XYZ file of C-alpha atoms in Angstrom:
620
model
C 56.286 119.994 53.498
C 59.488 120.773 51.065
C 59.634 117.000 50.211
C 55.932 116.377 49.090
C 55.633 119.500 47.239
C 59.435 119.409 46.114
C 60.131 118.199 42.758
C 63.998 118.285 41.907
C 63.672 118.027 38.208
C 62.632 121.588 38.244
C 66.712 121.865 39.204
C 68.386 119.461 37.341
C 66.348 119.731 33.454
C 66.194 122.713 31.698
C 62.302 123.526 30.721
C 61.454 124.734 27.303
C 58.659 127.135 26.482
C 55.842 124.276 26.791
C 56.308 123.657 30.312
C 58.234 119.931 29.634
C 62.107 118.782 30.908
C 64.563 118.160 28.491
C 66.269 115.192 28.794
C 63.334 113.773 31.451
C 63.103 109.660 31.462
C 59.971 108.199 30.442
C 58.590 111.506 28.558
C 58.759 112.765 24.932
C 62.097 114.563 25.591
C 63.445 111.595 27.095
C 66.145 112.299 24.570
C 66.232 115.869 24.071
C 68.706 116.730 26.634
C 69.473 120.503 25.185
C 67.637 123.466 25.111
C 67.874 125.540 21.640
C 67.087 129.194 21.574
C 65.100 129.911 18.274
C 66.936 133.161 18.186
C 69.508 133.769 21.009
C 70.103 137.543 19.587
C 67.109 138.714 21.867
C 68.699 137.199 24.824
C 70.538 140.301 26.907
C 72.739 138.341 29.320
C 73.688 134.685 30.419
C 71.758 135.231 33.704
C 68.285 135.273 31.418
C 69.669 131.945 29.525
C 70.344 130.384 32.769
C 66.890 131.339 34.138
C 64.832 130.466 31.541
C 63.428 134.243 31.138
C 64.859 134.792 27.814
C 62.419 136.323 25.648
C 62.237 134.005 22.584
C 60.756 130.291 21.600
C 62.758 127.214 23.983
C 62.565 123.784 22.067
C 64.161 120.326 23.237
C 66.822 118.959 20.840
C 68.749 115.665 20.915
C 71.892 115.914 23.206
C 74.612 115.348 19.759
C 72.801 116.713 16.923
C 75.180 118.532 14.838
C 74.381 121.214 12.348
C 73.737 119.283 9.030
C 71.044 117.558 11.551
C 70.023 121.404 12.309
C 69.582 122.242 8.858
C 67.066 118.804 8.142
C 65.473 119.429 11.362
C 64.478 123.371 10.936
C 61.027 122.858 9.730
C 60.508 120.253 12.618
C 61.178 122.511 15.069
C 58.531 125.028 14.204
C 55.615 125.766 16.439
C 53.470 123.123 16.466
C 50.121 125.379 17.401
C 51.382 128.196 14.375
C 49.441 129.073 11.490
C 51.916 129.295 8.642
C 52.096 132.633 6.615
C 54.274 134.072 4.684
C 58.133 133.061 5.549
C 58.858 136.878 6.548
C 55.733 136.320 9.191
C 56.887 133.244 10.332
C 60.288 134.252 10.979
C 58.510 137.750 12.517
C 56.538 135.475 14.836
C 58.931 132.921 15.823
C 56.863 129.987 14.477
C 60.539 128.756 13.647
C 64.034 129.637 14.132
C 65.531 132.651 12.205
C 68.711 131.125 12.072
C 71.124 128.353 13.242
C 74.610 128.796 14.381
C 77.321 126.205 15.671
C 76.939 125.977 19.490
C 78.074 123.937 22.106
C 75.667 122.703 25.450
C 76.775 124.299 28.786
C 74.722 123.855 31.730
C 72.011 121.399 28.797
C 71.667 125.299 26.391
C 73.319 125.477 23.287
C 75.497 128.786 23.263
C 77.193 129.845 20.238
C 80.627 128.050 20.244
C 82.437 131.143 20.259
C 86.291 130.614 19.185
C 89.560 132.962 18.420
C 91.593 132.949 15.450
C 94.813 135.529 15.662
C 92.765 137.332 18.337
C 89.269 138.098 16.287
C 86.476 136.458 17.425
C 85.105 133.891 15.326
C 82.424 130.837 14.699
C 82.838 127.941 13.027
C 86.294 130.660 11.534
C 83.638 132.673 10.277
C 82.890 136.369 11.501
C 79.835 137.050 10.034
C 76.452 135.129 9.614
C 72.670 135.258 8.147
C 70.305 136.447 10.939
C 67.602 134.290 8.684
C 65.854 137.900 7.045
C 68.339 137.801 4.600
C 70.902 140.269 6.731
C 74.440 139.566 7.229
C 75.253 139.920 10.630
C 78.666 140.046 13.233
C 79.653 137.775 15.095
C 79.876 140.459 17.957
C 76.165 140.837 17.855
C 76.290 137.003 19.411
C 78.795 138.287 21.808
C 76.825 140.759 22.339
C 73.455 139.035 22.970
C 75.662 135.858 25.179
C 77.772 138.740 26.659
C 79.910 137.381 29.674
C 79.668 133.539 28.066
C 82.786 133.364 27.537
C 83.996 134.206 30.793
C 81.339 131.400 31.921
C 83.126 129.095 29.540
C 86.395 129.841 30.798
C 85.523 129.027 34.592
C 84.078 125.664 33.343
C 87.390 125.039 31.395
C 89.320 126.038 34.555
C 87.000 123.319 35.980
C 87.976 120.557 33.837
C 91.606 121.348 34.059
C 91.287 121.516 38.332
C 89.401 118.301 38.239
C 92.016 116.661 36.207
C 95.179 117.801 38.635
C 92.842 116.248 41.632
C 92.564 113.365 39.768
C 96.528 113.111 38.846
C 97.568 114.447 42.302
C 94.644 112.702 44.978
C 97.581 110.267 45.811
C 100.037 112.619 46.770
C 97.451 115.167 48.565
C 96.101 112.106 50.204
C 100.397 111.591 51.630
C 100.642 115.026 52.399
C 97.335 115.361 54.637
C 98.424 112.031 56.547
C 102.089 113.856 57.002
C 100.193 116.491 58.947
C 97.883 113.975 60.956
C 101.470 112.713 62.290
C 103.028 115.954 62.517
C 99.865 117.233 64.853
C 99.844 113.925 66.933
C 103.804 114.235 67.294
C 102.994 117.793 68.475
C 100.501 116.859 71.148
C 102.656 114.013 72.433
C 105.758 116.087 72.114
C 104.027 118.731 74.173
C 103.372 116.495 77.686
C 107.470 116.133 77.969
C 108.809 119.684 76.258
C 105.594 122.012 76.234
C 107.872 125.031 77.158
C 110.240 124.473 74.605
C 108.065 123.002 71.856
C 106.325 126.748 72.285
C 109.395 128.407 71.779
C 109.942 126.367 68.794
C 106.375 127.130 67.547
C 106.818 130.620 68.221
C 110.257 131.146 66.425
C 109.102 128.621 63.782
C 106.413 130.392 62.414
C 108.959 133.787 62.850
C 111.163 131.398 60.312
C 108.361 130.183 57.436
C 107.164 133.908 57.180
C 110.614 135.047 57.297
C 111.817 132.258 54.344
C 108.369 133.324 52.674
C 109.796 136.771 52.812
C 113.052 136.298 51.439
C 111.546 134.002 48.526
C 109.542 137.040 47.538
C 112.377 138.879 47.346
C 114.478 137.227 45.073
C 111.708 136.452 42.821
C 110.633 140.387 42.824
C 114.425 141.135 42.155
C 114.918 138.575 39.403
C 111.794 139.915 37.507
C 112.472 143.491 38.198
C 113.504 144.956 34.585
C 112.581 141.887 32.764
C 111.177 143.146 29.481
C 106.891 142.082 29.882
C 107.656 141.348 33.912
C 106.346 145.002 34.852
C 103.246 144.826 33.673
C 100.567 145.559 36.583
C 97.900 143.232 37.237
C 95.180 145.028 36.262
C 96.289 145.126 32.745
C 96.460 141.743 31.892
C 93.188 141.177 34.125
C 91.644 137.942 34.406
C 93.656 135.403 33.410
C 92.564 131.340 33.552
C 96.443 129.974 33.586
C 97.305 131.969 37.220
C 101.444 130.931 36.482
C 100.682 133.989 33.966
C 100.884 135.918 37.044
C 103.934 134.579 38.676
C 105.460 136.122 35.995
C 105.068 140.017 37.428
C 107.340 141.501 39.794
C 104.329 143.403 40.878
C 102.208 139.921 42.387
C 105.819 139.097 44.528
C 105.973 142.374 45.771
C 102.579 142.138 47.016
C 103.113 138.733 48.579
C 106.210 140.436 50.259
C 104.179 143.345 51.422
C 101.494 140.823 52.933
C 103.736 138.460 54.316
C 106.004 141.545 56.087
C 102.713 143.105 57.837
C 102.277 139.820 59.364
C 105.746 139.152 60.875
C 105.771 142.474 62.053
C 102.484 142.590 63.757
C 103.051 138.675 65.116
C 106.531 139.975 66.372
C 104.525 143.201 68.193
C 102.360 140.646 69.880
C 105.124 138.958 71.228
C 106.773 141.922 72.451
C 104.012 143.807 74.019
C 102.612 140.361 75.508
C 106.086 138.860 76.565
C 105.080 138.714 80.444
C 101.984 136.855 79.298
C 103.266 135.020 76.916
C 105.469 133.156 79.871
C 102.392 132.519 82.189
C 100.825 131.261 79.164
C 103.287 128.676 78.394
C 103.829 127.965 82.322
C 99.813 126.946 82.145
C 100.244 125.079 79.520
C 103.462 122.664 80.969
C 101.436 122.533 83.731
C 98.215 121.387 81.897
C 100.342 118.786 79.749
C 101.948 117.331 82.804
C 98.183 116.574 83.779
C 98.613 113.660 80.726
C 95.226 113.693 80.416
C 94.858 113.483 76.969
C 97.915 110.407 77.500
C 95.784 108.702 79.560
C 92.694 109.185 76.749
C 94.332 108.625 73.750
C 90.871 108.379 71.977
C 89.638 111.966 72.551
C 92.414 112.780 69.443
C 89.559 111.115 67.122
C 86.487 112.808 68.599
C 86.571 115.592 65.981
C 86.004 112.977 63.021
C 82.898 111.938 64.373
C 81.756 115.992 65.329
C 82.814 116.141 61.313
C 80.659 113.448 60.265
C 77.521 114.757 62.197
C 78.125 118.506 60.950
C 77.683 116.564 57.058
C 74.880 114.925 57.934
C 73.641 118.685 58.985
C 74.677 119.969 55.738
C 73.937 117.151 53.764
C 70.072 117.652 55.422
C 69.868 121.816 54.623
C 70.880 121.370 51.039
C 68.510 118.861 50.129
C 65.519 120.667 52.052
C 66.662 124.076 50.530
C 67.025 122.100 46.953
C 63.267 120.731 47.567
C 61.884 124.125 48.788
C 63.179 125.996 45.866
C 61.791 123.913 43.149
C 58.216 123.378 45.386
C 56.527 126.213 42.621
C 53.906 125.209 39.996
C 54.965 126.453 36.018
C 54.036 130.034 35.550
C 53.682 131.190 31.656
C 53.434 134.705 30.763
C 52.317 136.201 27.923
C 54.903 137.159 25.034
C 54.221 139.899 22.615
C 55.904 140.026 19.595
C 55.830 143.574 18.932
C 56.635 146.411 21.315
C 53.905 148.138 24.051
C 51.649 145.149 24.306
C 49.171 146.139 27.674
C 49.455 142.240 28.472
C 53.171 142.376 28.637
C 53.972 139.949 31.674
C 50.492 138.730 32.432
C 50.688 134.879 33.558
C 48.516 133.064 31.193
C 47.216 129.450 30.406
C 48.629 127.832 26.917
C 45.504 125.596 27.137
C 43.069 128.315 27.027
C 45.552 131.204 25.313
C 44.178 131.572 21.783
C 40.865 131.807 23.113
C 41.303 134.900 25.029
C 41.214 138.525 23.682
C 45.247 138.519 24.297
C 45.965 137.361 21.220
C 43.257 139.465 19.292
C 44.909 142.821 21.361
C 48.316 141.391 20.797
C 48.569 140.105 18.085
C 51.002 137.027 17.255
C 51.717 137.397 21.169
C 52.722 133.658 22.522
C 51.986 132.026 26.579
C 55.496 130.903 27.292
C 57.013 129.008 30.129
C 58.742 132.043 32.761
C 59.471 130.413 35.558
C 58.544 127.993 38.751
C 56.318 129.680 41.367
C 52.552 129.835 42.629
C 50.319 131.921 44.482
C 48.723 129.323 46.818
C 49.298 130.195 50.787
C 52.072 127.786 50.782
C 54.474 129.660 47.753
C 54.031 132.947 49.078
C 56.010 131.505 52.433
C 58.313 129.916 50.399
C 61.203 132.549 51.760
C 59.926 132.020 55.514
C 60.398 128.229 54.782
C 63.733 128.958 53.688
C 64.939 131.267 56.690
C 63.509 128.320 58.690
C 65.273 125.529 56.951
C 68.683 127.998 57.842
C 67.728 128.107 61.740
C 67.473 124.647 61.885
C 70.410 124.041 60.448
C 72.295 126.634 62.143
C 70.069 124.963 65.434
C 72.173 121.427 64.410
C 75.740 122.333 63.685
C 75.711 124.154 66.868
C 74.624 121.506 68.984
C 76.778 119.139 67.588
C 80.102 121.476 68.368
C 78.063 121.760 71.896
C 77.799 117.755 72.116
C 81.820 117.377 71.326
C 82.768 120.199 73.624
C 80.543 118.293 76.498
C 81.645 115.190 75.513
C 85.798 116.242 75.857
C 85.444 118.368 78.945
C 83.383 115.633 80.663
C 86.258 113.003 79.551
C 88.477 115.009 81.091
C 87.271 116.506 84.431
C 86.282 112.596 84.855
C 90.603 112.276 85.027
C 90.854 115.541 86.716
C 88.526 114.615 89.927
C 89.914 111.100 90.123
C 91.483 110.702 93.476
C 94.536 107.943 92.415
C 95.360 108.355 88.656
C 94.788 106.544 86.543
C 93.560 104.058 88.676
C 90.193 105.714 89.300
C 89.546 106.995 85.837
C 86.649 105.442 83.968
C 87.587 102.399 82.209
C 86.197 104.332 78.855
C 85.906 107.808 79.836
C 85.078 109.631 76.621
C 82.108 106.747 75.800
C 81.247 107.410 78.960
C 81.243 110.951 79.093
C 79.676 111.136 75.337
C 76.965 108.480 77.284
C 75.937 110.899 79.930
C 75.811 114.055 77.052
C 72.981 112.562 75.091
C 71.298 110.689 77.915
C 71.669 113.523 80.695
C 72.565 117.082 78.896
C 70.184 116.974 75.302
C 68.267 119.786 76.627
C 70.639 121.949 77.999
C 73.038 121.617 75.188
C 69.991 122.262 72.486
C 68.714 125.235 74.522
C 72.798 126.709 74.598
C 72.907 126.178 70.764
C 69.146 127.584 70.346
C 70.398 130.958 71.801
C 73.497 131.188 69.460
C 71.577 130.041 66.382
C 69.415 132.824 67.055
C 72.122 135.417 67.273
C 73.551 133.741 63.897
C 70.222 134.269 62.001
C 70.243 138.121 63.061
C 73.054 138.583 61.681
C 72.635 136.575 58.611
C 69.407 138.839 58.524
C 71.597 141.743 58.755
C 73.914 141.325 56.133
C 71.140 140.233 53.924
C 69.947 143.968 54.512
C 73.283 145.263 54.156
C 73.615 143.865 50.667
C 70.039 145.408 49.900
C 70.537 149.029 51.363
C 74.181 149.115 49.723
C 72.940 151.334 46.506
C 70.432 153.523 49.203
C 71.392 156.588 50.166
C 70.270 157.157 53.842
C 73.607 157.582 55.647
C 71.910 157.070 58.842
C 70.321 153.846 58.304
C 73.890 152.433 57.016
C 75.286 154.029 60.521
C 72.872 151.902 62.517
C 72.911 148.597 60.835
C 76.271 148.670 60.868
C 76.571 149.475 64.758
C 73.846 146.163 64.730
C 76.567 144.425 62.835
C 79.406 145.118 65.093
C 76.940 144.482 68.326
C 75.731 141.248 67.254
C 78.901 140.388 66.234
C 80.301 140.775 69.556
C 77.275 138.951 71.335
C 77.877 136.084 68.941
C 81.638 135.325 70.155
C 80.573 135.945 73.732
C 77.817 133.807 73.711
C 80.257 131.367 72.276
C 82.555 132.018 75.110
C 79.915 131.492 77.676
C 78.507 128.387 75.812
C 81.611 126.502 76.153
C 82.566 127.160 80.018
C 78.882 126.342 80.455
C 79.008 122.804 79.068
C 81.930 122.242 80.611
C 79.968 123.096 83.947
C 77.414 120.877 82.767
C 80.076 117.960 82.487
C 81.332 118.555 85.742
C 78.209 118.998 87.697
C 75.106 117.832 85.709
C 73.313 120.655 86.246
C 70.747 122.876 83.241
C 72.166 125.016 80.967
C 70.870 128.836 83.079
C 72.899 127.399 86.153
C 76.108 126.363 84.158
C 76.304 128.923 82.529
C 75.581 131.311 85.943
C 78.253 129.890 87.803
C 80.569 129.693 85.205
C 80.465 133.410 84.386
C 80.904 134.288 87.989
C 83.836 131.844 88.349
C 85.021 133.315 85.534
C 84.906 136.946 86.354
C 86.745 136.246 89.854
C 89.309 134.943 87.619
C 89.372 137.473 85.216
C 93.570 137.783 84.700
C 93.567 134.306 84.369
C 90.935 133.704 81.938
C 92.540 136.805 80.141
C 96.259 135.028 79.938
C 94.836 131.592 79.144
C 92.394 132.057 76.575
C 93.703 134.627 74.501
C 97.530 134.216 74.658
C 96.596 130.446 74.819
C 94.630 130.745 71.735
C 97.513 132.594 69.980
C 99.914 130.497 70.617
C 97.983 127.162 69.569
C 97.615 129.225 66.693
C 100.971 129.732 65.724
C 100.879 125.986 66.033
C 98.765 125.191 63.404
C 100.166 127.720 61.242
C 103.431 126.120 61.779
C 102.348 122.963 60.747
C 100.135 124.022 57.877
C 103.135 126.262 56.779
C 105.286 123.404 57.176
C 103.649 121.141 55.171
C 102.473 123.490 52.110
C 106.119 124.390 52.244
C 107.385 120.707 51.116
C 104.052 120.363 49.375
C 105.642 123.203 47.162
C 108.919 122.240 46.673
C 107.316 118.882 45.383
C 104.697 119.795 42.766
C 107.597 122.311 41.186
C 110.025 119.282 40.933
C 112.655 121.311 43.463
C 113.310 118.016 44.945
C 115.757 115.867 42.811
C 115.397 112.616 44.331
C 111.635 112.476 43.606
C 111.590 114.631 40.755
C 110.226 111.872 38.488
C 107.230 111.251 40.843
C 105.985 114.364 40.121
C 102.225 113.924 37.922
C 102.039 116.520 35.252
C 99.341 118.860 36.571
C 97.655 122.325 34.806
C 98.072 124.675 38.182
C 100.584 123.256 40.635
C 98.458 125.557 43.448
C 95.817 123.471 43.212
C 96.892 120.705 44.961
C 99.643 122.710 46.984
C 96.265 124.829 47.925
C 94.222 121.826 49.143
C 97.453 120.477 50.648
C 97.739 123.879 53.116
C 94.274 124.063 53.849
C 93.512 120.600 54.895
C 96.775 120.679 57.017
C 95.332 123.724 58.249
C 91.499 121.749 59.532
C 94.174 118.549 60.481
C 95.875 120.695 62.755
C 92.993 122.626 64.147
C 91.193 119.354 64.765
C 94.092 117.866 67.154
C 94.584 121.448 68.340
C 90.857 122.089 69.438
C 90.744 119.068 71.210
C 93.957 120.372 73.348
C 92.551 123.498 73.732
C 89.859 121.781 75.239
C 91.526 119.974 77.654
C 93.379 122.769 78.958
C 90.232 124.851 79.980
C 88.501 121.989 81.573
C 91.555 121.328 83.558
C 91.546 125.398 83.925
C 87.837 125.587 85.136
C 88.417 122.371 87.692
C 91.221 123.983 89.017
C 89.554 127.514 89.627
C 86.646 125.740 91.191
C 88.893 123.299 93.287
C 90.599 126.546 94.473
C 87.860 128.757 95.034
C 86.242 125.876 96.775
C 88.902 125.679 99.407
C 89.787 129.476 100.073
């Protein structure tokens, strides 16, 4: 339904105040890419420029026509359907722009081009300007009227200069992500031969990066510490596009020492309160490394590239719906008064039949302008419910494709667990096989496991979206409850989780539906209870500290490399804005890397912990 009454354009061209797309192939504004405010003063905020709601005339210019073009072009650009007066009226009315000042497109507008010369603001290195009835007027008043443009500005310079460090530094991000693919696989294969002491090295490892991180925070904070301009807060130099302005401060290393010190101590409190655990923990996992299962199927590693790849496609599906939904309205024009306390302020309107009504005879001068994209057909009053539908369905598909790789792995592996001689009976291709039975065998039962979470997921997305309304209220009690519905359904979500996976491992093992699975794993489960307690939490934790370590590891020589601190490569180094961006990118995708490997592990180990509390239970 999105896709036949969908129309993108609506998103991508700006609309003027006739209704047509500026810069639209094969129209009259084919080459009018721009949209020009006859007089941008009467616009209060960039949000109204942005949506096309700003209450003055919207014409189509060329994309590079410059101002001496402007000037020749003025009486071209007035309204078409106007009855010329006087020049005062005109101007009064709108029939054509008051005035014309040097601007520059953002987002296809022209916004005053808004400069600073020895801090006063300035266009064209001028401070004042004629408003077009003969008064000489600030520049502030622009500022005023475009207020928080600049700011907009900014972020989209930010954006160039980001865009052009990606483009210097792809190479080396691209080295640095493949330096923790090895690191991860080393870690895996490391941890079938020295799982207890690879742990211990995690564990004290990640003590050691925080620890470093600590020190380095230090001995910057002490360096800058009585530095004349280096104890100035944050908040007085607020927002500030070049962020090495705030490396500067002692007061932004004390706070990354401060940060970095509640997490050592509260990792180190784990460790000590959890010490007992901790060793049963690592004892589980040596034992489920010496099952080699994931030795035996090496290919399993990859499996999260192709969960990946479907979770796009899911995204790639909801954004282009959601994109076709929202621009599914017909043009809706609105009356425009010129003067004040006009009774058909508002009222939608047709240009075709407009000077023919008793609108303009009431209101005088008044103008039908282009508002905005909407209708009031069946169809575009459900708009919203189409929307909250297009999110369960694609909450509905990235679950089941996490439920299809988590089937997938834990069949792959109970398939070596159950085999009677290894590896001699294992499936010549166990995870094609496993991934084989999943979508020929379990469809249903893992669709009807993700239906039940995406459900959860959209309550809660429903909640916050009531949260954020009821903020400004003042009912106490209503913020008590929804946020008691917040916590609840926040805990049902991560149990249903829970549940979810130790069913389709179930399903792996035995075949049977979801309700079954699911029964008998909870039950197994609960007679288990210590166990599952030491294994998936401390478990968790420590695979954690694993991929921290690694992440940490990495961003650490990703760091000493974009700040040239390593001599014998220091010429290597491309000449980037904001060194953080890539060192940013660098951590984070080290991070997903190392979760990915990591997951798949994790896997393993409570498939191989399920099999073994069923092959026990079985026998006692």
């Amino acid at each position: 339904v999105a896709w036949m009454h969908g129309d993108p354009r609506k998103v991508i061209y700006p609309t003027d105040s006739y209704g047509q797309f500026c810069g639209q192939q094969s129209t009259p504004n084919a080459n009018k890419a721009i949209l020009f405010y006859f007089n941008i003063l009467k616009c209060a905020s960039p949000a109204v420029l942005i949506n096309l709601q700003c209450p003055t005339t919207q014409v189509s210019l060329f994309k590079n026509t410059d101002r001496k073009d402007l000037k020749h072009l003025q009486g071209s650009l007035c309204n078409p359907f106007a009855s010329f007066q006087s020049i005062g009226e005109v101007l009064r009315d709108e029939d054509c722009p008051s005035m014309i000042v040097p601007s520059r497109p953002f987002l296809q507008r022209c916004f005053p081009d808004f400069t600073t010369r020895n801090g006063v603001l300035t266009v064209a290195n001028k401070t004042t300007f004629k408003d077009g009835r003969g008064k000489t007027r600030n520049v502030t008043d622009l500022r005023e009227a475009a207020n928080g443009i600049n700011s907009v500005l900014d972020a989209r310079e930010v954006g160039i200069k980001v865009f052009e460090d990606y483009a210097g530094s792809w190479y080396w991000i691209l080295i640095g992500l493949v330096i923790a693919m090895v690191v991860s696989l080393l870690f895996i294969l490391l941890l079938r031969y020295t799982a207890g002491v690879l742990l211990w090295v995690i564990i004290f490892g990640v003590i050691g990066v925080i620890g470093y991180g600590i020190l380095h925070c230090y001995l910057e904070f002490s360096t800058l510490r009585g530095k004349p301009g280096a104890d100035v807060t944050i908040s007085d130099i607020g927002f500030q596009t070049d962020f090495r302005v705030y490396l500067q401060l002692s007061q932004t290393w004390l706070i990354f020492m401060i940060c970095l010190c509640i997490i050592e101590v509260t990792i180190i409190l784990i460790l000590v309160f959890l010490r007992n655990r901790v060793h049963i923990a690592i004892a589980l996992l040596k034992e489920g490394s010496r099952q080699v299962a994931i030795g035996h199927i090496m290919s399993t590693l990859f499996y999260p590239i192709i969960t990946f790849l479907l979770i796009a496609i899911c995204i790639s599906y909801w954004a282009v719906t959601a994109v076709f939904l929202a621009s599914s309205g017909e043009p809706i024009y609105k009356v425009m008064p010129a003067q004040p306390k006009c009774m058909y302020e508002n009222f939608t309107c047709d240009p075709e039949t407009f000077n023919s009504t008793n609108v303009t005879k009431l209101c005088p001068r008044s103008q039908c302008t282009f508002a905005f994209y909407g209708g009031e057909s069946l169809y575009h009053k459900y708009i919203f419910i189409l929307q909250i539908c297009n999110v369960f369905v694609f909450l509905w598909l990235v679950n089941f494709a996490i439920a299809l790789g988590q089937c997938t792995l834990a069949g792959a592996f109970a398939s070596y667990y159950w085999a009677f001689k290894k590896p001699g009976d294992v499936p010549a291709c166990p995870l094609f096989s496993s991934f084989g039975r999943a979508i020929r065998y379990h469809t249903g039962s893992l669709a009807f496991g993700s239906l039940i979470l995406a459900i959860v997921q959209l309550i809660r997305i429903i909640l916050e979206y009531l949260d954020h309304k009821l903020k400004s209220a003042q009912n106490k009690f209503a913020k008590f409850m929804l946020c008691c519905l917040k916590c609840c359904f926040w805990c049902l979500e991560h149990f249903i989780k829970f549940m979810n996976r130790n069913a389709y491992i179930m399903i792996a093992i035995y075949g049977k539906n979801f309700c079954s699975s699911a029964k008998e794993a909870f039950f197994l489960l609960m007679r288990n209870v210590i166990r599952v307690a030491v294994l998936d939490k401390v478990t968790d934790f420590l695979l954690f500290l694993g991929k921290v370590l690694i992440a940490g590891s990495v961003g650490v020589l990703a760091f000493f490399f974009f700040t040239r601190r390593i001599p014998v490569i220091q010429e290597e180094v491309p000449s980037l804005n904001y060194y953080w961006v890539p060192l940013l990118t660098v951590i984070f995708g080290s991070y997903l890397i190392a979760h990915g490997f990591f997951s798949v592990y994790a896997m393993c180990v409570d498939t191989l912990f399920l099999c073994f509390c069923k092959y026990h239970c079985t026998i006692y």
